[in-house]
Coordinates of C-alpha atoms in Angstrom, one line a residue:
X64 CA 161.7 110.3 33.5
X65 CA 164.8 111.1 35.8
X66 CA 167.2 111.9 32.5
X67 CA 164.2 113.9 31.0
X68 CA 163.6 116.0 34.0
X69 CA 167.9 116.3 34.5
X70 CA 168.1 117.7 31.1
X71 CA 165.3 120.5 31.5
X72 CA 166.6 121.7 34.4
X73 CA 170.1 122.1 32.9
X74 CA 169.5 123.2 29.5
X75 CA 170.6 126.5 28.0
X76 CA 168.2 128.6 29.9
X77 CA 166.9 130.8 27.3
X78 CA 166.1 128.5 24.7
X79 CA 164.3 126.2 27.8
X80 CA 162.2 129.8 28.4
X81 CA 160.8 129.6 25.0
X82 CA 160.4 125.4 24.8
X83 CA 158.2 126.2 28.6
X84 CA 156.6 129.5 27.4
X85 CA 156.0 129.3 24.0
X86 CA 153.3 126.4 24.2
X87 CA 152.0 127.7 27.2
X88 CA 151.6 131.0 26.0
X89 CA 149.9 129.8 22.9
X90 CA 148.1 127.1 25.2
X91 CA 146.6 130.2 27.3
X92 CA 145.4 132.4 23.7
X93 CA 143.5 128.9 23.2
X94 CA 141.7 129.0 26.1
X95 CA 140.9 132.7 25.8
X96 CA 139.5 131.4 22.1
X97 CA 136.8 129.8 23.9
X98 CA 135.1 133.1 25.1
X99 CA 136.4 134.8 21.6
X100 CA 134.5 131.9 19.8
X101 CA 131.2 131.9 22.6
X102 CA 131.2 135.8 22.6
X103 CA 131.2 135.8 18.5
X104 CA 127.9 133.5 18.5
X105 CA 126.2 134.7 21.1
X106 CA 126.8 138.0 19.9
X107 CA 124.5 137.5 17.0
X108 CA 121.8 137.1 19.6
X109 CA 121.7 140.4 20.5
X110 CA 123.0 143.0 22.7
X111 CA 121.6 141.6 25.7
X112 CA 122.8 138.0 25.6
X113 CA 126.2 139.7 24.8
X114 CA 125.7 142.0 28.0
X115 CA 124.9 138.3 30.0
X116 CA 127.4 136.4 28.9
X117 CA 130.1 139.3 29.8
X118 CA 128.4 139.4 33.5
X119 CA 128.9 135.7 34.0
X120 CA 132.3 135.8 32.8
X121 CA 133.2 137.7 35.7
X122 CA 131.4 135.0 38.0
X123 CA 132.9 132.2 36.0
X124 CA 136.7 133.7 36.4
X125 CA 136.3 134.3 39.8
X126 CA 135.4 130.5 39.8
X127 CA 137.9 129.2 37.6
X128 CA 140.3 131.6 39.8
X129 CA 140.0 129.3 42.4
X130 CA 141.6 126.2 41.1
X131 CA 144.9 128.3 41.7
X132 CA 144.0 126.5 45.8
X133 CA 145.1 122.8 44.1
X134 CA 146.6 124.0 40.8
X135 CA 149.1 126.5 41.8
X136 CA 149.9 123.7 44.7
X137 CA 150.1 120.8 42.3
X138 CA 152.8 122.8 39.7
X139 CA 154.8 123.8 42.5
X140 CA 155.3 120.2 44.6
X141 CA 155.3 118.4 41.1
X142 CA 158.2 120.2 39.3
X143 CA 160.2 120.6 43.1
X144 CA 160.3 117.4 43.1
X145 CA 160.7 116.2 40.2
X146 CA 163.9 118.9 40.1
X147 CA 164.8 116.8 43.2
X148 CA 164.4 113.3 41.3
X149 CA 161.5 112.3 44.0
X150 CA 159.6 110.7 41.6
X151 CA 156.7 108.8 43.6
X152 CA 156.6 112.3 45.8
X153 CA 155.4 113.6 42.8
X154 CA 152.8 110.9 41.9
X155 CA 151.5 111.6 45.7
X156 CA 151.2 116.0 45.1
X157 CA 149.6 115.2 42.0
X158 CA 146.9 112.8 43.0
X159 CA 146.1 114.5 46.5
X160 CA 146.3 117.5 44.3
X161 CA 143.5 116.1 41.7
X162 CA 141.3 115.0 44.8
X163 CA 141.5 118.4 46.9
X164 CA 140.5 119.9 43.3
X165 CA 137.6 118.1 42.5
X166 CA 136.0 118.6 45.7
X167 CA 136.4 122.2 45.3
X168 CA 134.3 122.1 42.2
X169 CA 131.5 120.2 43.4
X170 CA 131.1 122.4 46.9
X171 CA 131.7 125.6 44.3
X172 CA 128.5 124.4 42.1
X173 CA 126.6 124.2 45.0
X174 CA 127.2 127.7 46.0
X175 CA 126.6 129.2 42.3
X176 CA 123.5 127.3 42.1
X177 CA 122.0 128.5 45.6
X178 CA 123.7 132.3 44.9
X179 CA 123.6 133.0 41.4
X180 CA 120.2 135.5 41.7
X181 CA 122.0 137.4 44.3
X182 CA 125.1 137.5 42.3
X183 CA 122.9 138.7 39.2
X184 CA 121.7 141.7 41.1
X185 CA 124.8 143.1 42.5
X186 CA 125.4 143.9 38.9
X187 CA 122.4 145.6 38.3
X188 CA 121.6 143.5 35.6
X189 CA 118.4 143.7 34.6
X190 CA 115.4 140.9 34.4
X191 CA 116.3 139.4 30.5
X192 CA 119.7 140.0 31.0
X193 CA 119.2 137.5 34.3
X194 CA 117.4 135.4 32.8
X195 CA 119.9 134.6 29.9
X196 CA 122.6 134.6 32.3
X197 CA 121.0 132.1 35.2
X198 CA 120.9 130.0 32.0
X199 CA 124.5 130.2 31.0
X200 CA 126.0 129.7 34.4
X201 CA 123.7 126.9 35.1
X202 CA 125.2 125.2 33.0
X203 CA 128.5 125.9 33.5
X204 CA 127.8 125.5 37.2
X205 CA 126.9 122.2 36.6
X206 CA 129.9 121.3 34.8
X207 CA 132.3 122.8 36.8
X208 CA 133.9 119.7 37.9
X209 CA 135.2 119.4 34.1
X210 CA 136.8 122.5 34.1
X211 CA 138.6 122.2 36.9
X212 CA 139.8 119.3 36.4
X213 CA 141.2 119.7 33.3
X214 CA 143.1 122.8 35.2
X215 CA 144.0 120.2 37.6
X216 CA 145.5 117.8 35.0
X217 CA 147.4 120.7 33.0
X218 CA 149.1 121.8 36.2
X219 CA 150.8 118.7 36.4
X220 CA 152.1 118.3 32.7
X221 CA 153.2 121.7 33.6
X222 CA 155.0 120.7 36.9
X223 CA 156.7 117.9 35.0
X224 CA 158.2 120.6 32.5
X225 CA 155.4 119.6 29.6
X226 CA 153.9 122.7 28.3
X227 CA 153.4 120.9 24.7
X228 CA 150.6 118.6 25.5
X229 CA 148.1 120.3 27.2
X230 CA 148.6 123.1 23.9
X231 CA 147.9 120.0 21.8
X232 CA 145.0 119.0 24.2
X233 CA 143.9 122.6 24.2
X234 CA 143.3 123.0 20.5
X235 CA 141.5 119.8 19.8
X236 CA 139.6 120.9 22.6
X237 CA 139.1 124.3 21.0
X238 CA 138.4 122.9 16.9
X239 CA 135.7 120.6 19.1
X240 CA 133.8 123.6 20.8
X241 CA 133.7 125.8 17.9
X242 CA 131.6 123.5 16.1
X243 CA 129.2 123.0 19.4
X244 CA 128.7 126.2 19.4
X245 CA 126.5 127.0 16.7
X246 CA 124.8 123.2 16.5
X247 CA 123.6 124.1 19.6
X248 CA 122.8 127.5 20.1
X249 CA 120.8 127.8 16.9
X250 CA 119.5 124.0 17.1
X251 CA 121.1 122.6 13.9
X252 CA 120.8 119.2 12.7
X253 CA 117.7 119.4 14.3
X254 CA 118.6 119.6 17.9
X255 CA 117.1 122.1 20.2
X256 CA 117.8 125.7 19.8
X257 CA 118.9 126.4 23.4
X258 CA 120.6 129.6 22.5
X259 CA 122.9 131.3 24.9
X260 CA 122.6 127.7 27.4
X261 CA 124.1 126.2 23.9
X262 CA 127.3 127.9 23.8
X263 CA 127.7 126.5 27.8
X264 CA 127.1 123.1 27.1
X265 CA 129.5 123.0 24.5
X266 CA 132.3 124.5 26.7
X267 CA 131.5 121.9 29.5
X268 CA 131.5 119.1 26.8
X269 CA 134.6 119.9 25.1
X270 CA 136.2 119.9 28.4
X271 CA 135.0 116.9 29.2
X272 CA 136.7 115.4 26.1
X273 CA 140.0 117.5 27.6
X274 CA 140.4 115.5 30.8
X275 CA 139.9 112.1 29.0
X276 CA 142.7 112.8 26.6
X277 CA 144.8 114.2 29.6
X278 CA 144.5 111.1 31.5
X279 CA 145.6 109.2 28.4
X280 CA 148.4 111.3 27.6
X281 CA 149.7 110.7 31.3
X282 CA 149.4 107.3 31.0
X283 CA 151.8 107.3 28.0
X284 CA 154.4 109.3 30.0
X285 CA 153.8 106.8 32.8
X286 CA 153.4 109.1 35.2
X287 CA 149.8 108.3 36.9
X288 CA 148.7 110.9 39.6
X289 CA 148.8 108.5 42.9
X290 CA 145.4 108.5 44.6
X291 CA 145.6 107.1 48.1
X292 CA 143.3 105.9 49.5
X293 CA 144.7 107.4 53.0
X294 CA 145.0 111.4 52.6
X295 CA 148.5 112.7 53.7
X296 CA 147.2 115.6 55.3
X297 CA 150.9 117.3 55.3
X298 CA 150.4 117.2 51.4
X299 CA 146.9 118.8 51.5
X300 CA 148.2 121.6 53.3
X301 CA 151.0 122.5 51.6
X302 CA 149.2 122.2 48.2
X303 CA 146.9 125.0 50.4
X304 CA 149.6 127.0 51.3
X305 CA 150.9 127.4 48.0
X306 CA 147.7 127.8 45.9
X307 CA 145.5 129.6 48.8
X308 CA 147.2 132.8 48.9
X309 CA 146.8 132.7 45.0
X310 CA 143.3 131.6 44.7
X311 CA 142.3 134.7 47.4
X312 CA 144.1 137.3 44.9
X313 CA 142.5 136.1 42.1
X314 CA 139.0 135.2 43.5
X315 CA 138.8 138.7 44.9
X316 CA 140.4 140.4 41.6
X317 CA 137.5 138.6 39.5
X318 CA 134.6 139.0 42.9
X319 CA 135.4 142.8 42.4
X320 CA 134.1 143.0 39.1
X321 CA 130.9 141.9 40.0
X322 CA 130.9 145.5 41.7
X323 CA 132.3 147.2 38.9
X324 CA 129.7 145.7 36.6
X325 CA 127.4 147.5 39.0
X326 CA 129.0 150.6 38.6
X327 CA 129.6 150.0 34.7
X328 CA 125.6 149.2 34.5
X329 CA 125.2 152.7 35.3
X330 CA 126.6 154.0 31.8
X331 CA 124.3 151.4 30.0
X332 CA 124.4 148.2 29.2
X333 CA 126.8 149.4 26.4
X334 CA 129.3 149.8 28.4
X335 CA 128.7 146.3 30.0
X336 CA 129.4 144.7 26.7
X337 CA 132.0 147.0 26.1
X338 CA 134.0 145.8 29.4
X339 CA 132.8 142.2 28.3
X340 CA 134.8 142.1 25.2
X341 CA 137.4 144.3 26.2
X342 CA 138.8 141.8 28.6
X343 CA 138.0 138.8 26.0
X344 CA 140.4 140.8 23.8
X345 CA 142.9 141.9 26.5
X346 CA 143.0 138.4 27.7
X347 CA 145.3 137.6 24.6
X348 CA 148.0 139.7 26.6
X349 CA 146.7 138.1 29.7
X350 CA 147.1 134.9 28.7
X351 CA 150.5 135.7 27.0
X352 CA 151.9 136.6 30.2
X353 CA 150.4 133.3 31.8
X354 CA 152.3 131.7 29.1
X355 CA 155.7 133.1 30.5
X356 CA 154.4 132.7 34.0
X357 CA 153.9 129.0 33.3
X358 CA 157.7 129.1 32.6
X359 CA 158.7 130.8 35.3
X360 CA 156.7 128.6 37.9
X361 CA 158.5 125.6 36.6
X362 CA 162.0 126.5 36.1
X363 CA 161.7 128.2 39.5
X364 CA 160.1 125.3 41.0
X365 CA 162.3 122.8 39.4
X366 CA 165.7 124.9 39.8
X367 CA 164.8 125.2 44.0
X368 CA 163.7 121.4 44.3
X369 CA 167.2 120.7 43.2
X370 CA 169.1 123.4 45.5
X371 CA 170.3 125.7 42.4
X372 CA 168.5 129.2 44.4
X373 CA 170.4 131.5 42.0
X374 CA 169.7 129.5 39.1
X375 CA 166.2 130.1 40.1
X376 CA 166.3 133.6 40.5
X377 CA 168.5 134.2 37.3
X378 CA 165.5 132.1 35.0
X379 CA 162.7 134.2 36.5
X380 CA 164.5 137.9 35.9
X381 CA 165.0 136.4 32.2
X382 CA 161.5 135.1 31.4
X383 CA 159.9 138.8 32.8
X384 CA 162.7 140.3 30.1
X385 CA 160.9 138.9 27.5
X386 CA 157.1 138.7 28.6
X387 CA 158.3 142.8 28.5
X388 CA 159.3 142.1 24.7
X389 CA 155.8 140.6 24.0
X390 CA 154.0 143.5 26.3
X391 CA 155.4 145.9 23.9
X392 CA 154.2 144.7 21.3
X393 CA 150.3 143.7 22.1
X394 CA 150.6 147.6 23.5
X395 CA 151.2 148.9 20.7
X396 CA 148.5 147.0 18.8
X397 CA 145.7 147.7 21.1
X398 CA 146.8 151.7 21.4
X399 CA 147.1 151.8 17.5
X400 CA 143.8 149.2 16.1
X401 CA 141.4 149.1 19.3
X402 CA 138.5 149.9 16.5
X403 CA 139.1 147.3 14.4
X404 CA 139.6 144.6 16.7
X405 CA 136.4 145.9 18.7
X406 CA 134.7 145.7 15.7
X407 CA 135.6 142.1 15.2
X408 CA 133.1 141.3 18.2
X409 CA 130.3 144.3 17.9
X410 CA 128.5 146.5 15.1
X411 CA 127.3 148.5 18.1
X412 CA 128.6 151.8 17.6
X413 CA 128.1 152.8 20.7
X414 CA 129.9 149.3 22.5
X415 CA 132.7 150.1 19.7
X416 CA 133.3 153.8 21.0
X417 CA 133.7 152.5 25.0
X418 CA 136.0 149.3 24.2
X419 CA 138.0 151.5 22.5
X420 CA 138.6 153.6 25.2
X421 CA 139.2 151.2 27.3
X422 CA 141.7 149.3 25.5
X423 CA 143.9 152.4 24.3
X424 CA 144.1 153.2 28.4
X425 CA 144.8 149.8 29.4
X426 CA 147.8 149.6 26.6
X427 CA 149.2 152.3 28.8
X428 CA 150.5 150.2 31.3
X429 CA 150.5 146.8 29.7
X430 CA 153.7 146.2 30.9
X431 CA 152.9 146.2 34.1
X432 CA 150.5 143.5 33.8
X433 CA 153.6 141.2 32.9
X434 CA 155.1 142.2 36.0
X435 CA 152.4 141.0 38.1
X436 CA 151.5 138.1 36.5
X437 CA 154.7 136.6 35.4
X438 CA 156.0 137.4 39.3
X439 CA 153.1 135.6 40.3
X440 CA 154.5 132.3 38.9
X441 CA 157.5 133.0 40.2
X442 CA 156.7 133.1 43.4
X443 CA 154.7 130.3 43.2
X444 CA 157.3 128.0 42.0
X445 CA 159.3 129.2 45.2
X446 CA 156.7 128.1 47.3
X447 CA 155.9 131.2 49.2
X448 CA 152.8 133.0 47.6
X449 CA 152.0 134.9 50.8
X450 CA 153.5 138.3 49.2
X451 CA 151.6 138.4 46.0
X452 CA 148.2 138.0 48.3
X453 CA 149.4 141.0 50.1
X454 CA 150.1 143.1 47.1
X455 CA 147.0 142.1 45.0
X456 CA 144.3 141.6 47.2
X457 CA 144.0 145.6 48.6
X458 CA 145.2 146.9 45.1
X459 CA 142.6 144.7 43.3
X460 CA 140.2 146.1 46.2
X461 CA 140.6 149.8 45.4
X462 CA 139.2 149.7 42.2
X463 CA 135.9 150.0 43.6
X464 CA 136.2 153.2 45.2
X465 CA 138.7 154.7 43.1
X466 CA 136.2 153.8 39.8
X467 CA 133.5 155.3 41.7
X468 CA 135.4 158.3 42.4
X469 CA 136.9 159.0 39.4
X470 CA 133.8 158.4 37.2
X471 CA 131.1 159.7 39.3
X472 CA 133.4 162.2 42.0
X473 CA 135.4 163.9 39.2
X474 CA 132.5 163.0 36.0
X475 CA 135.2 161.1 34.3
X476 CA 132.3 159.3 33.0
X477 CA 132.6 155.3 32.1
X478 CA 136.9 156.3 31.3
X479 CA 137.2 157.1 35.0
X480 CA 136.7 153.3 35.4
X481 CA 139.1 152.3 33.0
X482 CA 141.7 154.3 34.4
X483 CA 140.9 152.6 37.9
X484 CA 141.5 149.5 36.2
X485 CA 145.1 150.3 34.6
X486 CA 146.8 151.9 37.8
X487 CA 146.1 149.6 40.0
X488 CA 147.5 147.1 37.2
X489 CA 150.6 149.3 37.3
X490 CA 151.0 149.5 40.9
X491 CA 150.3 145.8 41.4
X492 CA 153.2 144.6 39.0
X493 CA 155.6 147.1 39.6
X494 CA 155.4 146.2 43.7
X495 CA 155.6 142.8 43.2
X496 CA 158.2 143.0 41.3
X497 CA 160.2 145.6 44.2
X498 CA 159.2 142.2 46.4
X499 CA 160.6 139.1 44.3
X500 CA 163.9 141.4 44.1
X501 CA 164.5 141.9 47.7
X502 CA 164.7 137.9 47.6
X503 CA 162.3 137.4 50.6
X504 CA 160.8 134.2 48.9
X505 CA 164.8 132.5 50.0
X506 CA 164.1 132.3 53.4
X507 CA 161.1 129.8 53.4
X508 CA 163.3 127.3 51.0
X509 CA 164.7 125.0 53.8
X510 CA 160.8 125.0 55.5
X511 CA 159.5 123.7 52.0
X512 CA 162.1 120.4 51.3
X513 CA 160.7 119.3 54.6
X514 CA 157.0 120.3 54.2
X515 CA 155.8 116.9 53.5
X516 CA 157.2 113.1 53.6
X517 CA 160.3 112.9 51.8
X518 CA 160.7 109.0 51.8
X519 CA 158.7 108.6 49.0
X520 CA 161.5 109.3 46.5

C-alpha cells in the first residue's frame, strides 16, 4: 500500500487527473443512470407518477446530500493520510467515518417517515401525486441505510486514490437495477405489480448488492475500515468539520427545491416534470464535474498530507482547466439538441417545450457549475470547507425570491425560474473560485496534521 500510494502522489500530474477523474466521472453518469433508467419506466405510468418521482427526487438529494457530513470527512482524512504514509490512521477515519455514517441514515429515515406529508405539501403537490410519491420515498426511506453506505464505502476507495472500483461496482450495480425495474413495477414473472414503489425497491436492492461487493473489494486491497469499539471523539469531529460545512450547502441547495417545486406547481404539473427531467439530464454535467472533483479532493488531499502545498494547489487549478474542456462541450449539446434529448424522457409536448427552455438557459453558464463544484473538492481535500458553506448556502437561498420575482414580479413566466437557477450557478462558481485563489484554505494546514492522534501511523 505505501509504494502504491508514493507513486500516485508523484506521478506525472496530468495523466494522474485523468486515471482519478475519468472513472469517477463515468462512475458519477452511472449513478445519474439510475434516475435516467427509474424516470424512463415510471414514465410510462403517466404524467403524474413522472411529476412524483421528480418531487421526491428533490427530497431524496437533499438526503443523499447529507452523507457529504461522513463522506466528504472520510475522503479527506483517508487520502491525507495515506499521502502521509499513516496507514492504520487511515483504517481509524475510515471506520469511525462508516459508523458516524450509518447512524445518520437511520435518524434521517426516521425523520422522512414522520415528515414526508408535510414535505409533500410544501410543493403543492396534489392528492395522487402524494400518494405515488409517499410510496416511492417510503421505500427509499426505508433503505436509506444502503445508500449511504455505499457513499460511505466509495469515499474511501476514493481517499485511497481508487476511482476504478467503485466505477466497476457502480455498473454492476446499475445492469442489476435496470432489470428490477420493470420485474417490479409492472409485476413480471408473476410478482406484484407495485408500480412506482417498484422502481424504489430495486434502487435500495441493487445498493444493497453495492456495499457487499465494496466490503469484498476492500478486503482484497487489505485495507479494512477499523471499527473501534471505543469512539475517538477527535476523529468524529474532524470528519464533522470537514463534511458539515458541505452537507449544509448541499442539504439546503436540494431543501430549496422543495420551495421551487412549489413555485414551479404553479405553471402546471408540466412544468414539474419538466424540472424533473431537466435536472436527470443536467446531472450528466453534474456528475461530470463530480468526476473531476473526485480528483481534485484526492490529489489535494493526498499532496497536503504529505507537505507538497503548491503541489496541491498546482493539481487543483489543472483539473478545473479541464472540467472547463468537458463544460464546453455538454454546453454546447444541451443549447444545440435540448429537444431531442427531452424527448428521450417525455412525449408530452407541453413538458418537451419547458425542459427545453430550461436546459438551453442553464447551458449558458455551464461553466460555472464546474467552478463550484470542482472547487468544492478542492477545498475539501484541504480540509477547510467553511468557505464554500459561506458562498453556497445564501446564493443557493436566493433562488426563492429571485424565482418568484422574476416569474411572477416581472411575468417572466416558468423561464423566470430558470434563469434564477443559472445565475446563481454562475455567481456561486465564479466566487468560489475568487476564494480557493486568494489561498485562504493554507492557513488551517498546520491545525489539520494535528487534528487527531497521530501515533497511529
Amino acid at each position: 500500500m505505501e509504494s502504491e500510494v508514493h507513486l500516485l502522489i508523484n506521478r506525472n500530474l496530468h495523466s494522474t487527473i485523468f486515471e482519478l477523474s475519468v472513472p469517477g466521472m463515468i462512475s458519477s453518469v452511472l449513478m445519474t443512470m439510475f434516475q435516467l433508467v427509474d424516470a424512463y419506466w415510471i414514465g410510462k405510468l403517466g404524467t403524474v407518477a413522472l411529476a412524483a418521482i421528480s418531487g421526491s427526487a428533490f427530497v431524496i438529494w437533499a438526503l443523499i446530500s447529507l452523507t457529504a457530513m461522513s463522506a466528504n470527512g472520510i475522503t479527506t482524512l483517508v487520502a491525507q493520510n495515506i499521502g502521509g504514509l499513516k496507514i492504520n490512521a487511515a483504517r481509524l477515519s475510515a471506520g469511525h467515518g462508516l459508523i458516524l455514517n450509518t447512524g445518520i441514515a437511520i435518524a434521517l429515515s426516521v425523520i422522512v417517515f414522520l415528515f414526508q406529508d408535510t414535505l409533500f405539501a410544501a410543493m403543492g403537490f396534489s392528492d395522487s401525486v402524494s400518494d405515488d410519491a409517499r410510496q416511492y420515498l417510503s421505500i427509499i426511506s426505508a433503505g436509506l441505510f444502503l445508500l449511504f453506505g455505499f457513499t460511505g464505502l466509495e469515499a474511501v476507495f476514493r481517499g485511497l486514490g481508487d476511482t476504478f472500483t467503485p466505477t466497476l461496482i457502480i455498473a454492476i450495480t446499475l445492469v442489476l437495477n435496470a432489470i428490477l425495474d420493470p420485474v417490479f413495477i409492472f409485476g413480471w414473472f408473476g410478482l406484484p405489480e407495485l408500480k412506482i414503489g417498484g422502481a424504489a425497491l430495486a434502487t435500495v436492492l441493487s445498493h444493497g448488492v453495492a456495499v457487499l461487493i465494496c466490503l469484498y473489494f476492500l478486503r482484497k486491497k487489505h485495507f479494512n475500515p477499523d471499527f473501534k469499539l471505543r469512539i475517538e471523539w477527535p476523529i468524529i469531529r474532524r470528519i464533522l468539520s470537514i463534511g458539515l460545512p458541505i452537507a449544509t450547502g448541499g442539504f439546503i441547495f436540494s431543501f430549496i427545491y422543495i420551495f421551487l417545486t412549489n413555485i414551479i406547481s404553479k405553471f402546471g404539473m408540466p412544468a414539474v416534470a419538466a424540472i424533473g427531467i431537466g435536472h436527470r439530464i443536467e446531472g450528466v454535467a453534474w456528475f461530470a464535474c463530480v468526476g473531476f472533483s473526485v480528483a481534485a479532493a484526492t490529489l489535494v488531499g493526498q499532496n497536503v498530507g504529505a507537505g507538497r502545498i503548491k503541489e496541491a494547489q498546482r493539481a487543483a487549478w489543472w483539473v478545473n482547466g479541464y472540467g472547463v474542456i468537458v463544460l464546453l462541450i455538454v454546453s454546447i449539446i444541451f443549447y444545440v439538441f435540448p429537444a431531442e434529448l427531452m424527448g428521450i424522457f417525455t412525449n408530452d409536448q407541453i413538458v418537451r417545450a419547458y425542459g427545453v427552455e430550461y436546459l438551453r438557459i442553464v447551458a449558458i453558464f455551464e461553466i460555472f457549475l464546474g467552478f463550484e463544484v470542482i472547487m468544492e473538492g478542492a477545498f475539501s481535500g484541504a480540509g477547510y470547507t467553511l468557505p464554500v458553506m459561506l458562498v453556497n448556502v445564501p446564493l443557493s437561498a436566493a433562488r426563492i425570491p429571485l424565482a418568484w420575482y422574476l416569474s411572477v414580479h416581472l411575468d417572466w413566466g416558468i423561464n423566470g425560474v430558470w434563469w434564477a437557477i443559472a445565475l446563481s450557478t454562475f455567481l456561486k462558481g465564479f466566487i468560489n473560485a475568487i476564494l480557493f485563489s486568494a489561498g485562504l484554505w493554507k492557513r488551517k494546514i498546520p491545525d489539520q496534521n494535528n487534528a487527531f492522534p497521530t501515533t497511529l501511523a
